[in-house]
Every structure is written in C-alpha cells, then in structure tokens.
N, CA and C atoms as an extended XYZ file, in Angstrom:
540
Properties=species:S:1:pos:R:3:atomname:S:1:resname:S:1:resid:I:1 pbc="F F F"
N        12.600       15.799      -33.064 N   MET     1
C        11.171       15.534      -32.993 CA  MET     1
C        10.901       14.062      -32.675 C   MET     1
N        11.706       13.138      -33.240 N   ALA     2
C        11.510       11.719      -32.976 CA  ALA     2
C        11.734       11.417      -31.495 C   ALA     2
N        12.731       12.066      -30.890 N   VAL     3
C        12.999       11.878      -29.471 CA  VAL     3
C        11.810       12.368      -28.658 C   VAL     3
N        11.251       13.495      -29.019 N   GLU     4
C        10.097       14.042      -28.323 CA  GLU     4
C         8.902       13.086      -28.401 C   GLU     4
N         8.675       12.482      -29.557 N   GLY     5
C         7.577       11.527      -29.728 CA  GLY     5
C         7.776       10.284      -28.877 C   GLY     5
N         9.024        9.789      -28.827 N   ARG     6
C         9.315        8.621      -27.997 CA  ARG     6
C         9.129        8.951      -26.523 C   ARG     6
N         9.545       10.148      -26.142 N   LEU     7
C         9.390       10.567      -24.764 CA  LEU     7
C         7.912       10.644      -24.379 C   LEU     7
N         7.081       11.213      -25.260 N   ARG     8
C         5.639       11.274      -24.997 CA  ARG     8
C         5.050        9.876      -24.868 C   ARG     8
N         5.445        8.969      -25.743 N   ALA     9
C         4.933        7.593      -25.689 CA  ALA     9
C         5.376        6.912      -24.398 C   ALA     9
N         6.642        7.148      -24.020 N   HIS    10
C         7.158        6.561      -22.794 CA  HIS    10
C         6.382        7.083      -21.584 C   HIS    10
N         6.147        8.371      -21.540 N   ARG    11
C         5.399        8.956      -20.432 CA  ARG    11
C         3.992        8.389      -20.350 C   ARG    11
N         3.359        8.194      -21.489 N   SER    12
C         1.992        7.663      -21.442 CA  SER    12
C         1.980        6.223      -20.947 C   SER    12
N         3.060        5.466      -21.224 N   ARG    13
C         3.113        4.081      -20.745 CA  ARG    13
C         3.357        4.024      -19.246 C   ARG    13
N         4.261        4.828      -18.765 N   ILE    14
C         4.590        4.734      -17.350 CA  ILE    14
C         3.622        5.494      -16.472 C   ILE    14
N         2.922        6.451      -17.043 N   GLY    15
C         1.901        7.178      -16.296 CA  GLY    15
C         2.482        8.119      -15.262 C   GLY    15
N         1.604        8.749      -14.603 N   CYS    16
C         1.942        9.772      -13.628 CA  CYS    16
C         2.661        9.188      -12.410 C   CYS    16
N         2.392        7.947      -12.071 N   ALA    17
C         2.951        7.372      -10.847 CA  ALA    17
C         4.468        7.361      -10.827 C   ALA    17
N         5.100        7.127      -11.967 N   LEU    18
C         6.552        7.051      -11.976 CA  LEU    18
C         7.229        8.408      -11.943 C   LEU    18
N         6.502        9.458      -12.170 N   VAL    19
C         7.087       10.797      -12.038 CA  VAL    19
C         6.625       11.448      -10.749 C   VAL    19
N         6.072       10.668       -9.845 N   ALA    20
C         5.530       11.211       -8.606 CA  ALA    20
C         6.599       11.825       -7.715 C   ALA    20
N         7.841       11.443       -7.879 N   ALA    21
C         8.898       12.045       -7.077 CA  ALA    21
C         8.953       13.550       -7.304 C   ALA    21
N         8.584       13.968       -8.506 N   ALA    22
C         8.561       15.397       -8.811 CA  ALA    22
C         7.193       16.011       -8.538 C   ALA    22
N         6.270       15.228       -8.084 N   ALA    23
C         4.898       15.705       -7.926 CA  ALA    23
C         4.774       16.846       -6.931 C   ALA    23
N         5.571       16.813       -5.892 N   ALA    24
C         5.476       17.884       -4.907 CA  ALA    24
C         5.792       19.235       -5.541 C   ALA    24
N         6.602       19.207       -6.575 N   LEU    25
C         6.963       20.443       -7.256 CA  LEU    25
C         6.074       20.727       -8.450 C   LEU    25
N         5.632       19.687       -9.147 N   THR    26
C         4.917       19.887      -10.401 CA  THR    26
C         3.419       19.718      -10.290 C   THR    26
N         2.931       19.119       -9.179 N   GLY    27
C         1.486       18.915       -9.033 CA  GLY    27
C         0.962       17.900      -10.017 C   GLY    27
N         1.552       16.735      -10.071 N   CYS    28
C         1.155       15.666      -10.979 CA  CYS    28
C        -0.290       15.275      -10.711 C   CYS    28
N        -1.188       15.670      -11.558 N   ALA    29
C        -2.614       15.455      -11.317 CA  ALA    29
C        -3.043       14.088      -11.804 C   ALA    29
N        -3.873       13.437      -11.036 N   GLY    30
C        -4.444       12.153      -11.404 CA  GLY    30
C        -5.912       12.335      -11.705 C   GLY    30
N        -6.674       11.260      -11.690 N   PRO    31
C        -8.091       11.330      -12.011 CA  PRO    31
C        -8.863       12.190      -11.016 C   PRO    31
N        -9.803       12.936      -11.524 N   ALA    32
C       -10.776       13.701      -10.740 CA  ALA    32
C       -10.139       14.549       -9.646 C   ALA    32
N        -9.106       15.299       -9.993 N   GLY    33
C        -8.518       16.230       -9.050 CA  GLY    33
C        -7.595       15.615       -8.020 C   GLY    33
N        -7.155       14.387       -8.205 N   THR    34
C        -6.226       13.747       -7.288 CA  THR    34
C        -4.814       14.180       -7.646 C   THR    34
N        -4.039       14.549       -6.639 N   THR    35
C        -2.658       14.941       -6.850 CA  THR    35
C        -1.757       14.063       -5.998 C   THR    35
N        -0.781       13.416       -6.632 N   THR    36
C         0.205       12.636       -5.899 CA  THR    36
C         1.209       13.611       -5.314 C   THR    36
N         1.383       13.583       -3.994 N   THR    37
C         2.292       14.518       -3.348 CA  THR    37
C         3.615       13.867       -2.975 C   THR    37
N         3.668       12.553       -2.885 N   ALA    38
C         4.899       11.835       -2.570 CA  ALA    38
C         4.720       10.380       -2.962 C   ALA    38
N         5.836        9.744       -3.328 N   SER    39
C         5.792        8.349       -3.721 CA  SER    39
C         7.121        7.700       -3.375 C   SER    39
N         7.085        6.439       -2.980 N   ALA    40
C         8.292        5.678       -2.703 CA  ALA    40
C         8.479        4.647       -3.808 C   ALA    40
N         9.716        4.220       -4.003 N   ALA    41
C        10.003        3.206       -5.016 CA  ALA    41
C         9.304        1.901       -4.639 C   ALA    41
N         8.749        1.193       -5.620 N   PRO    42
C         8.130       -0.107       -5.331 CA  PRO    42
C         9.167       -1.083       -4.766 C   PRO    42
N         8.713       -2.021       -3.972 N   PHE    43
C         9.600       -3.052       -3.433 CA  PHE    43
C         8.833       -4.356       -3.335 C   PHE    43
N         9.572       -5.453       -3.229 N   THR    44
C         8.969       -6.773       -3.060 CA  THR    44
C         9.630       -7.447       -1.866 C   THR    44
N         8.820       -7.763       -0.866 N   ILE    45
C         9.281       -8.476        0.328 CA  ILE    45
C         8.175       -9.441        0.725 C   ILE    45
N         8.566      -10.640        1.138 N   GLY    46
C         7.585      -11.621        1.600 CA  GLY    46
C         6.674      -12.109        0.490 C   GLY    46
N         7.163      -12.062       -0.768 N   GLY    47
C         6.367      -12.529       -1.894 CA  GLY    47
C         5.261      -11.579       -2.313 C   GLY    47
N         5.321      -10.333       -1.822 N   VAL    48
C         4.295       -9.342       -2.128 CA  VAL    48
C         4.982       -8.083       -2.665 C   VAL    48
N         4.516       -7.590       -3.814 N   THR    49
C         5.028       -6.345       -4.383 CA  THR    49
C         4.189       -5.193       -3.836 C   THR    49
N         4.881       -4.135       -3.386 N   VAL    50
C         4.221       -3.036       -2.685 CA  VAL    50
C         4.635       -1.692       -3.282 C   VAL    50
N         3.672       -0.788       -3.453 N   THR    51
C         3.953        0.608       -3.763 CA  THR    51
C         3.214        1.457       -2.729 C   THR    51
N         3.849        2.542       -2.318 N   VAL    52
C         3.270        3.435       -1.313 CA  VAL    52
C         3.355        4.859       -1.847 C   VAL    52
N         2.263        5.607       -1.657 N   ARG    53
C         2.231        6.994       -2.100 CA  ARG    53
C         1.287        7.790       -1.208 C   ARG    53
N         1.486        9.100       -1.203 N   ALA    54
C         0.563       10.010       -0.535 CA  ALA    54
C        -0.146       10.789       -1.617 C   ALA    54
N        -1.450       10.937       -1.476 N   GLU    55
C        -2.256       11.669       -2.458 CA  GLU    55
C        -3.198       12.626       -1.745 C   GLU    55
N        -3.492       13.700       -2.444 N   SER    56
C        -4.483       14.652       -1.982 CA  SER    56
C        -5.663       14.576       -2.945 C   SER    56
N        -6.855       14.468       -2.401 N   HIS    57
C        -8.059       14.396       -3.224 CA  HIS    57
C        -9.130       15.250       -2.556 C   HIS    57
N        -9.613       16.236       -3.274 N   ASP    58
C       -10.642       17.136       -2.745 CA  ASP    58
C       -10.261       17.702       -1.380 C   ASP    58
N        -8.978       18.043       -1.215 N   GLY    59
C        -8.507       18.647        0.025 CA  GLY    59
C        -8.215       17.670        1.150 C   GLY    59
N        -8.377       16.381        0.916 N   HIS    60
C        -8.108       15.366        1.930 CA  HIS    60
C        -6.843       14.609        1.551 C   HIS    60
N        -5.923       14.488        2.504 N   LEU    61
C        -4.667       13.786        2.287 CA  LEU    61
C        -4.815       12.346        2.746 C   LEU    61
N        -4.219       11.432        2.009 N   ARG    62
C        -4.284       10.016        2.356 CA  ARG    62
C        -3.015        9.327        1.896 C   ARG    62
N        -2.658        8.263        2.598 N   VAL    63
C        -1.566        7.395        2.184 CA  VAL    63
C        -2.212        6.158        1.582 C   VAL    63
N        -1.742        5.781        0.403 N   LEU    64
C        -2.240        4.590       -0.279 CA  LEU    64
C        -1.103        3.588       -0.415 C   LEU    64
N        -1.381        2.353       -0.093 N   ALA    65
C        -0.409        1.277       -0.266 CA  ALA    65
C        -1.065        0.187       -1.110 C   ALA    65
N        -0.456       -0.104       -2.257 N   ASP    66
C        -0.924       -1.183       -3.122 CA  ASP    66
C        -0.078       -2.414       -2.829 C   ASP    66
N        -0.720       -3.528       -2.489 N   LEU    67
C        -0.032       -4.777       -2.192 CA  LEU    67
C        -0.556       -5.850       -3.138 C   LEU    67
N         0.365       -6.575       -3.779 N   ARG    68
C        -0.041       -7.622       -4.713 CA  ARG    68
C         0.845       -8.852       -4.518 C   ARG    68
N         0.257       -9.978       -4.053 N   PRO    69
C         1.040      -11.214       -3.972 CA  PRO    69
C         1.557      -11.588       -5.365 C   PRO    69
N         2.810      -12.026       -5.425 N   GLU    70
C         3.421      -12.363       -6.714 CA  GLU    70
C         2.932      -13.698       -7.270 C   GLU    70
N         2.533      -14.618       -6.395 N   GLN    71
C         2.115      -15.945       -6.838 CA  GLN    71
C         0.600      -16.057       -6.853 C   GLN    71
N         0.040      -16.634       -7.921 N   PRO    72
C        -1.414      -16.840       -7.940 CA  PRO    72
C        -1.841      -17.761       -6.797 C   PRO    72
N        -3.039      -17.520       -6.291 N   GLY    73
C        -3.570      -18.366       -5.224 CA  GLY    73
C        -3.164      -17.925       -3.833 C   GLY    73
N        -2.302      -16.908       -3.717 N   PHE    74
C        -1.923      -16.387       -2.411 CA  PHE    74
C        -2.776      -15.171       -2.102 C   PHE    74
N        -3.188      -15.057       -0.859 N   HIS    75
C        -4.111      -14.016       -0.428 CA  HIS    75
C        -3.510      -13.251        0.739 C   HIS    75
N        -3.700      -11.954        0.760 N   LEU    76
C        -3.280      -11.141        1.892 CA  LEU    76
C        -4.296      -11.278        3.011 C   LEU    76
N        -3.790      -11.336        4.233 N   TYR    77
C        -4.679      -11.358        5.383 CA  TYR    77
C        -5.430      -10.036        5.476 C   TYR    77
N        -6.593      -10.078        6.078 N   SER    78
C        -7.491       -8.933        6.175 CA  SER    78
C        -7.055       -7.942        7.262 C   SER    78
N        -7.506       -6.704        7.099 N   LEU    79
C        -7.363       -5.692        8.147 CA  LEU    79
C        -8.132       -6.104        9.397 C   LEU    79
N        -9.169       -6.940        9.221 N   THR    80
C       -10.019       -7.343       10.350 CA  THR    80
C        -9.439       -8.503       11.153 C   THR    80
N        -8.367       -9.128       10.674 N   LEU    81
C        -7.758      -10.222       11.429 CA  LEU    81
C        -7.231       -9.665       12.750 C   LEU    81
N        -7.530      -10.309       13.874 N   PRO    82
C        -7.038       -9.804       15.163 CA  PRO    82
C        -5.505       -9.763       15.198 C   PRO    82
N        -4.952       -8.918       16.068 N   ASN    83
C        -3.505       -8.756       16.153 CA  ASN    83
C        -2.752      -10.063       16.351 C   ASN    83
N        -3.269      -10.969       17.143 N   GLY    84
C        -2.593      -12.246       17.368 CA  GLY    84
C        -2.987      -13.331       16.388 C   GLY    84
N        -3.729      -12.972       15.325 N   GLY    85
C        -4.223      -13.969       14.393 CA  GLY    85
C        -5.402      -14.718       15.008 C   GLY    85
N        -5.729      -15.847       14.449 N   ILE    86
C        -6.780      -16.710       14.982 CA  ILE    86
C        -6.107      -18.005       15.394 C   ILE    86
N        -6.208      -18.332       16.676 N   ASP    87
C        -5.477      -19.467       17.247 CA  ASP    87
C        -3.982      -19.343       16.942 C   ASP    87
N        -3.484      -18.101       16.927 N   GLY    88
C        -2.070      -17.852       16.673 CA  GLY    88
C        -1.655      -17.964       15.218 C   GLY    88
N        -2.620      -18.128       14.326 N   ILE    89
C        -2.315      -18.293       12.897 CA  ILE    89
C        -2.702      -17.027       12.152 C   ILE    89
N        -1.805      -16.559       11.314 N   GLY    90
C        -2.064      -15.393       10.478 CA  GLY    90
C        -1.469      -14.124       11.050 C   GLY    90
N        -1.137      -13.203       10.161 N   ILE    91
C        -0.608      -11.895       10.545 CA  ILE    91
C        -1.494      -10.844        9.905 C   ILE    91
N        -2.110       -9.988       10.713 N   PRO    92
C        -3.039       -9.015       10.148 CA  PRO    92
C        -2.319       -7.977        9.286 C   PRO    92
N        -3.002       -7.481        8.290 N   THR    93
C        -2.481       -6.397        7.462 CA  THR    93
C        -2.665       -5.099        8.234 C   THR    93
N        -1.585       -4.324        8.322 N   ARG    94
C        -1.616       -3.068        9.055 CA  ARG    94
C        -0.821       -2.006        8.308 C   ARG    94
N        -1.226       -0.743        8.457 N   ILE    95
C        -0.496        0.405        7.921 CA  ILE    95
C        -0.592        1.516        8.956 C   ILE    95
N         0.531        2.205        9.177 N   ARG    96
C         0.517        3.361       10.070 CA  ARG    96
C         1.530        4.381        9.571 C   ARG    96
N         1.318        5.634        9.937 N   ALA    97
C         2.196        6.720        9.504 CA  ALA    97
C         2.777        7.419       10.721 C   ALA    97
N         4.048        7.817       10.596 N   GLU    98
C         4.745        8.561       11.636 CA  GLU    98
C         5.566        9.661       10.983 C   GLU    98
N         6.208       10.460       11.798 N   GLY    99
C         7.022       11.544       11.250 CA  GLY    99
C         6.127       12.689       10.827 C   GLY    99
N         6.159       13.031        9.538 N   GLY   100
C         5.426       14.189        9.029 CA  GLY   100
C         3.944       13.978        8.796 C   GLY   100
N         3.429       12.778        9.014 N   LEU   101
C         2.006       12.502        8.808 CA  LEU   101
C         1.422       11.832       10.043 C   LEU   101
N         0.177       12.153       10.331 N   ARG   102
C        -0.553       11.505       11.421 CA  ARG   102
C        -1.886       11.008       10.888 C   ARG   102
N        -2.256        9.808       11.278 N   ALA   103
C        -3.539        9.242       10.854 CA  ALA   103
C        -4.679       10.052       11.454 C   ALA   103
N        -5.724       10.249       10.647 N   THR   104
C        -6.936       10.931       11.123 CA  THR   104
C        -8.115        9.973       11.196 C   THR   104
N        -7.874        8.718       10.888 N   GLY   105
C        -8.913        7.700       10.927 CA  GLY   105
C        -8.287        6.343       10.686 C   GLY   105
N        -9.085        5.296       10.695 N   PRO   106
C        -8.549        3.946       10.493 CA  PRO   106
C        -8.254        3.661        9.017 C   PRO   106
N        -7.387        2.696        8.794 N   ALA   107
C        -7.106        2.223        7.440 CA  ALA   107
C        -8.324        1.470        6.907 C   ALA   107
N        -8.566        1.621        5.605 N   THR   108
C        -9.676        0.928        4.952 CA  THR   108
C        -9.202        0.358        3.623 C   THR   108
N       -10.030       -0.469        3.037 N   THR   109
C        -9.808       -0.979        1.690 CA  THR   109
C       -11.166       -1.329        1.097 C   THR   109
N       -11.236       -1.298       -0.232 N   ASP   110
C       -12.476       -1.751       -0.863 CA  ASP   110
C       -12.304       -3.163       -1.436 C   ASP   110
N       -11.196       -3.814       -1.090 N   ALA   111
C       -10.961       -5.193       -1.537 CA  ALA   111
C       -12.011       -6.106       -0.904 C   ALA   111
N       -12.426       -7.099       -1.667 N   LYS   112
C       -13.431       -8.041       -1.166 CA  LYS   112
C       -12.767       -9.088       -0.280 C   LYS   112
N       -13.407       -9.293        0.873 N   GLN   113
C       -12.897      -10.259        1.834 CA  GLN   113
C       -13.511      -11.623        1.590 C   GLN   113
N       -12.759      -12.654        1.898 N   ARG   114
C       -13.259      -14.013        1.844 CA  ARG   114
C       -12.631      -14.812        2.981 C   ARG   114
N       -13.027      -16.056        3.133 N   VAL   115
C       -12.494      -16.905        4.191 CA  VAL   115
C       -11.523      -17.899        3.568 C   VAL   115
N       -10.361      -18.036        4.193 N   LEU   116
C        -9.340      -18.997        3.762 CA  LEU   116
C        -9.282      -20.112        4.793 C   LEU   116
N        -9.334      -21.346        4.326 N   ARG   117
C        -9.229      -22.515        5.198 CA  ARG   117
C        -8.001      -23.311        4.768 C   ARG   117
N        -6.850      -23.015        5.399 N   PRO   118
C        -5.617      -23.708        4.995 CA  PRO   118
C        -5.727      -25.219        5.168 C   PRO   118
N        -5.184      -25.954        4.202 N   ALA   119
C        -5.221      -27.420        4.229 CA  ALA   119
C        -4.550      -27.929        5.509 C   ALA   119
N        -5.213      -28.862        6.177 N   GLY   120
C        -4.661      -29.493        7.363 CA  GLY   120
C        -4.851      -28.712        8.649 C   GLY   120
N        -5.469      -27.542        8.572 N   LEU   121
C        -5.704      -26.740        9.778 CA  LEU   121
C        -7.201      -26.534        9.976 C   LEU   121
N        -7.630      -26.582       11.219 N   ASP   122
C        -9.037      -26.362       11.524 CA  ASP   122
C        -9.246      -24.909       11.930 C   ASP   122
N        -9.043      -24.000       10.942 N   VAL   123
C        -9.165      -22.580       11.210 CA  VAL   123
C        -9.687      -21.880        9.954 C   VAL   123
N       -10.462      -20.836       10.159 N   SER   124
C       -10.963      -20.010        9.059 CA  SER   124
C       -10.384      -18.615        9.229 C   SER   124
N        -9.658      -18.153        8.210 N   LEU   125
C        -8.953      -16.876        8.297 CA  LEU   125
C        -9.532      -15.864        7.310 C   LEU   125
N        -9.788      -14.620        7.761 N   PRO   126
C       -10.257      -13.594        6.829 CA  PRO   126
C        -9.093      -13.082        5.979 C   PRO   126
N        -9.250      -13.204        4.660 N   VAL   127
C        -8.244      -12.746        3.696 CA  VAL   127
C        -8.960      -11.968        2.600 C   VAL   127
N        -8.185      -11.377        1.700 N   TYR   128
C        -8.758      -10.699        0.539 CA  TYR   128
C        -8.672      -11.598       -0.675 C   TYR   128
N        -9.564      -11.396       -1.624 N   GLU   129
C        -9.556      -12.162       -2.864 CA  GLU   129
C        -8.245      -11.935       -3.611 C   GLU   129
N        -7.963      -12.818       -4.573 N   ASP   130
C        -6.750      -12.707       -5.388 CA  ASP   130
C        -6.612      -11.316       -5.979 C   ASP   130
N        -5.375      -10.891       -6.145 N   GLY   131
C        -5.099       -9.630       -6.821 CA  GLY   131
C        -4.636       -8.546       -5.877 C   GLY   131
N        -4.556       -7.362       -6.439 N   ARG   132
C        -4.063       -6.199       -5.707 CA  ARG   132
C        -5.052       -5.774       -4.613 C   ARG   132
N        -4.495       -5.405       -3.481 N   VAL   133
C        -5.259       -4.835       -2.377 CA  VAL   133
C        -4.689       -3.441       -2.139 C   VAL   133
N        -5.546       -2.437       -2.149 N   THR   134
C        -5.114       -1.067       -1.883 CA  THR   134
C        -5.620       -0.645       -0.520 C   THR   134
N        -4.669       -0.319        0.357 N   LEU   135
C        -5.004        0.202        1.671 CA  LEU   135
C        -5.047        1.715        1.585 C   LEU   135
N        -5.986        2.331        2.283 N   GLU   136
C        -6.095        3.778        2.312 CA  GLU   136
C        -6.107        4.233        3.765 C   GLU   136
N        -5.152        5.108        4.102 N   LEU   137
C        -5.050        5.643        5.451 CA  LEU   137
C        -5.211        7.156        5.386 C   LEU   137
N        -6.305        7.709        5.951 N   PRO   138
C        -6.459        9.168        5.952 CA  PRO   138
C        -5.445        9.773        6.918 C   PRO   138
N        -4.791       10.845        6.487 N   VAL   139
C        -3.735       11.464        7.292 CA  VAL   139
C        -3.834       12.985        7.226 C   VAL   139
N        -3.121       13.626        8.128 N   ARG   140
C        -2.904       15.063        8.043 CA  ARG   140
C        -1.399       15.279        8.106 C   ARG   140
N        -0.970       16.349        7.476 N   ARG   141
C         0.451       16.663        7.444 CA  ARG   141
C         0.789       17.581        8.607 C   ARG   141
N         1.876       17.261        9.296 N   LEU   142
C         2.357       18.114       10.370 CA  LEU   142
C         3.191       19.229        9.767 C   LEU   142
N         3.105       20.394       10.337 N   GLU   143
C         3.856       21.537        9.814 CA  GLU   143
C         5.364       21.303        9.952 C   GLU   143
N         6.112       21.963        9.086 N   ASP   144
C         7.577       21.958        9.136 CA  ASP   144
C         8.182       20.567        9.042 C   ASP   144
N         7.571       19.686        8.311 N   THR   145
C         8.151       18.360        8.094 CA  THR   145
C         8.264       18.109        6.602 C   THR   145
N         9.353       17.491        6.213 N   GLU   146
C         9.583       17.227        4.795 CA  GLU   146
C         9.520       15.753        4.448 C   GLU   146
N         9.385       14.880        5.467 N   SER   147
C         9.284       13.456        5.175 CA  SER   147
C         8.383       12.785        6.206 C   SER   147
N         7.953       11.609        5.853 N   ALA   148
C         7.117       10.803        6.743 CA  ALA   148
C         7.555        9.353        6.615 C   ALA   148
N         7.266        8.596        7.659 N   ARG   149
C         7.552        7.162        7.628 CA  ARG   149
C         6.220        6.418        7.657 C   ARG   149
N         6.106        5.457        6.776 N   VAL   150
C         4.928        4.599        6.721 CA  VAL   150
C         5.403        3.200        7.068 C   VAL   150
N         4.673        2.517        7.940 N   PHE   151
C         5.037        1.165        8.358 CA  PHE   151
C         3.955        0.200        7.899 C   PHE   151
N         4.385       -0.889        7.275 N   LEU   152
C         3.458       -1.898        6.765 CA  LEU   152
C         3.741       -3.247        7.407 C   LEU   152
N         2.668       -3.921        7.773 N   THR   153
C         2.722       -5.291        8.274 CA  THR   153
C         1.735       -6.084        7.435 C   THR   153
N         2.171       -7.252        6.940 N   TYR   154
C         1.287       -8.072        6.113 CA  TYR   154
C         1.851       -9.484        5.974 C   TYR   154
N         1.016      -10.367        5.505 N   GLY   155
C         1.416      -11.727        5.201 CA  GLY   155
C         0.476      -12.278        4.149 C   GLY   155
N         0.959      -13.258        3.403 N   ALA   156
C         0.144      -13.878        2.364 CA  ALA   156
C         0.167      -15.390        2.544 C   ALA   156
N        -0.985      -15.995        2.325 N   CYS   157
C        -1.147      -17.437        2.490 CA  CYS   157
C        -1.958      -18.016        1.340 C   CYS   157
N        -1.817      -19.317        1.167 N   SER   158
C        -2.570      -20.058        0.165 CA  SER   158
C        -3.295      -21.196        0.874 C   SER   158
N        -4.409      -21.625        0.304 N   GLU   159
C        -5.125      -22.756        0.909 CA  GLU   159
C        -4.353      -24.054        0.751 C   GLU   159
N        -3.504      -24.145       -0.273 N   THR   160
C        -2.814      -25.412       -0.541 CA  THR   160
C        -1.295      -25.331       -0.494 C   THR   160
N        -0.713      -24.146       -0.623 N   ALA   161
C         0.748      -24.027       -0.728 CA  ALA   161
C         1.397      -23.363        0.479 C   ALA   161
N         0.683      -23.270        1.597 N   GLY   162
C         1.272      -22.702        2.807 CA  GLY   162
C         1.299      -21.186        2.805 C   GLY   162
N         2.193      -20.650        3.620 N   CYS   163
C         2.274      -19.203        3.799 CA  CYS   163
C         3.652      -18.696        3.395 C   CYS   163
N         3.695      -17.439        2.992 N   LEU   164
C         4.950      -16.775        2.667 CA  LEU   164
C         5.472      -16.102        3.939 C   LEU   164
N         6.771      -15.768        3.966 N   PRO   165
C         7.306      -15.125        5.176 CA  PRO   165
C         6.560      -13.836        5.497 C   PRO   165
N         6.142      -13.655        6.749 N   PRO   166
C         5.429      -12.432        7.112 CA  PRO   166
C         6.362      -11.226        7.121 C   PRO   166
N         5.786      -10.063        6.931 N   VAL   167
C         6.529       -8.802        6.963 CA  VAL   167
C         5.945       -7.991        8.106 C   VAL   167
N         6.812       -7.571        9.007 N   ARG   168
C         6.350       -6.823       10.184 CA  ARG   168
C         7.007       -5.451       10.222 C   ARG   168
N         6.174       -4.416       10.261 N   ASP   169
C         6.634       -3.035       10.417 CA  ASP   169
C         7.737       -2.648        9.435 C   ASP   169
N         7.540       -2.986        8.165 N   HIS   170
C         8.501       -2.569        7.135 CA  HIS   170
C         8.365       -1.059        6.931 C   HIS   170
N         9.469       -0.346        7.080 N   GLU   171
C         9.452        1.118        7.000 CA  GLU   171
C         9.665        1.602        5.572 C   GLU   171
N         8.809        2.546        5.151 N   VAL   172
C         8.903        3.200        3.856 CA  VAL   172
C         8.949        4.695        4.132 C   VAL   172
N         9.916        5.392        3.532 N   THR   173
C        10.029        6.845        3.708 CA  THR   173
C         9.395        7.557        2.531 C   THR   173
N         8.530        8.496        2.832 N   LEU   174
C         7.931        9.358        1.810 CA  LEU   174
C         8.514       10.746        1.946 C   LEU   174
N         9.084       11.275        0.885 N   ARG   175
C         9.615       12.641        0.869 CA  ARG   175
C         8.477       13.572        0.487 C   ARG   175
N         8.047       14.399        1.411 N   LEU   176
C         6.883       15.247        1.218 CA  LEU   176
C         7.228       16.598        0.595 C   LEU   176
N         8.486       16.975        0.607 N   GLY   177
C         8.856       18.300        0.142 CA  GLY   177
C         8.561       19.317        1.229 C   GLY   177
N         8.856       20.576        0.979 N   SER   178
C         8.645       21.591        2.008 CA  SER   178
C         7.157       21.845        2.208 C   SER   178
N         6.808       22.121        3.444 N   ALA   179
C         5.412       22.312        3.809 CA  ALA   179
C         4.858       23.652        3.342 C   ALA   179
N         5.757       24.586        2.986 N   GLY   180
C         5.363       25.930        2.597 CA  GLY   180
C         4.240       25.959        1.703 C   GLY   180
C-alpha cells in the first residue's frame, strides 16, 4: 500500500505529460477534453529547453512546442520576424511538420511580443517576453503513418548579453502509434 501511495504522489507531480508516450494507447486526457497523442523527450539546444507534443482537442489535432530560454533576460525571436532577419540580424522562430502530419494552417502563439534593441546595434527586433513560448501548429494526420517529424528553428537574444547559438531545422520525431 505504501508503494501505491508513493506511486500516486509521483504521478501527480509529474503529471500526464511524462506518461504521454503511452497516451496513444491509454488516451491520457488533459484539461477540457484534450488528449495527448504523442510526445517527444524534452531537449535543450541553443540555451533553450524544448518539449514537443501532439494533442487532440475537440476533434482538432495540433502540434505544440514549448520553448523556454534557460537564462533570464533572453528572448525568443518572433514568428513575425522575416526569414532573413532584420538587416541580417535575428533568426525567426519556425515550426513545421512532415512525415505523418501535415500543417492545415500557420503556426501561432499567444505569447506577448515586444521589441528588442540589442546594445550597440541600430535595429529593433520582434521577440517574445521572458518565459515560456508555446507554438501551436494545426495539423492533420496522414493515413497509414506511425510517426511524424517536427522541425524547429529558433534563436534567443538579450539586450545586453548578446545572442545564443541559433538552432536551425532541429528534427524531433513523434511516435503517433497506429492510425487504426
């Protein structure tokens, strides 16, 4: 019984997200009818910690990517930053899906945007406020596929401490399980 109690406490601490690998089989339900259908292990590259998952909500499938700069004062570049940056400065945040998933619309976020003016540069860059930024990409699942590839591009900068190494097209595999 003591083991069972510890297990329950452990599960409540880690939440549904850490058991998402089994979600395709168990239907791990989240808030308001959201079901995690696939999840990849978190990783940290370019000074940013990232988690990627696919969720179904009210019959709509989406890929969610949570990005959080590890250092305070660093900001992720905006989805609205042009592909070449501004005057060649900055790397836009991008997410795309291939393999078993296809985008049905553009990526969005509800993160608040602000302007970053790096010290010593005469440029204003659109970035997100401090903290986690969640990207949402609406997708549809292709039949007869058990996995999908998600590609992330991002960079983080500070007004006073420079920029972290950019990440371009980092591939994350999501195991979707059988389409049946």
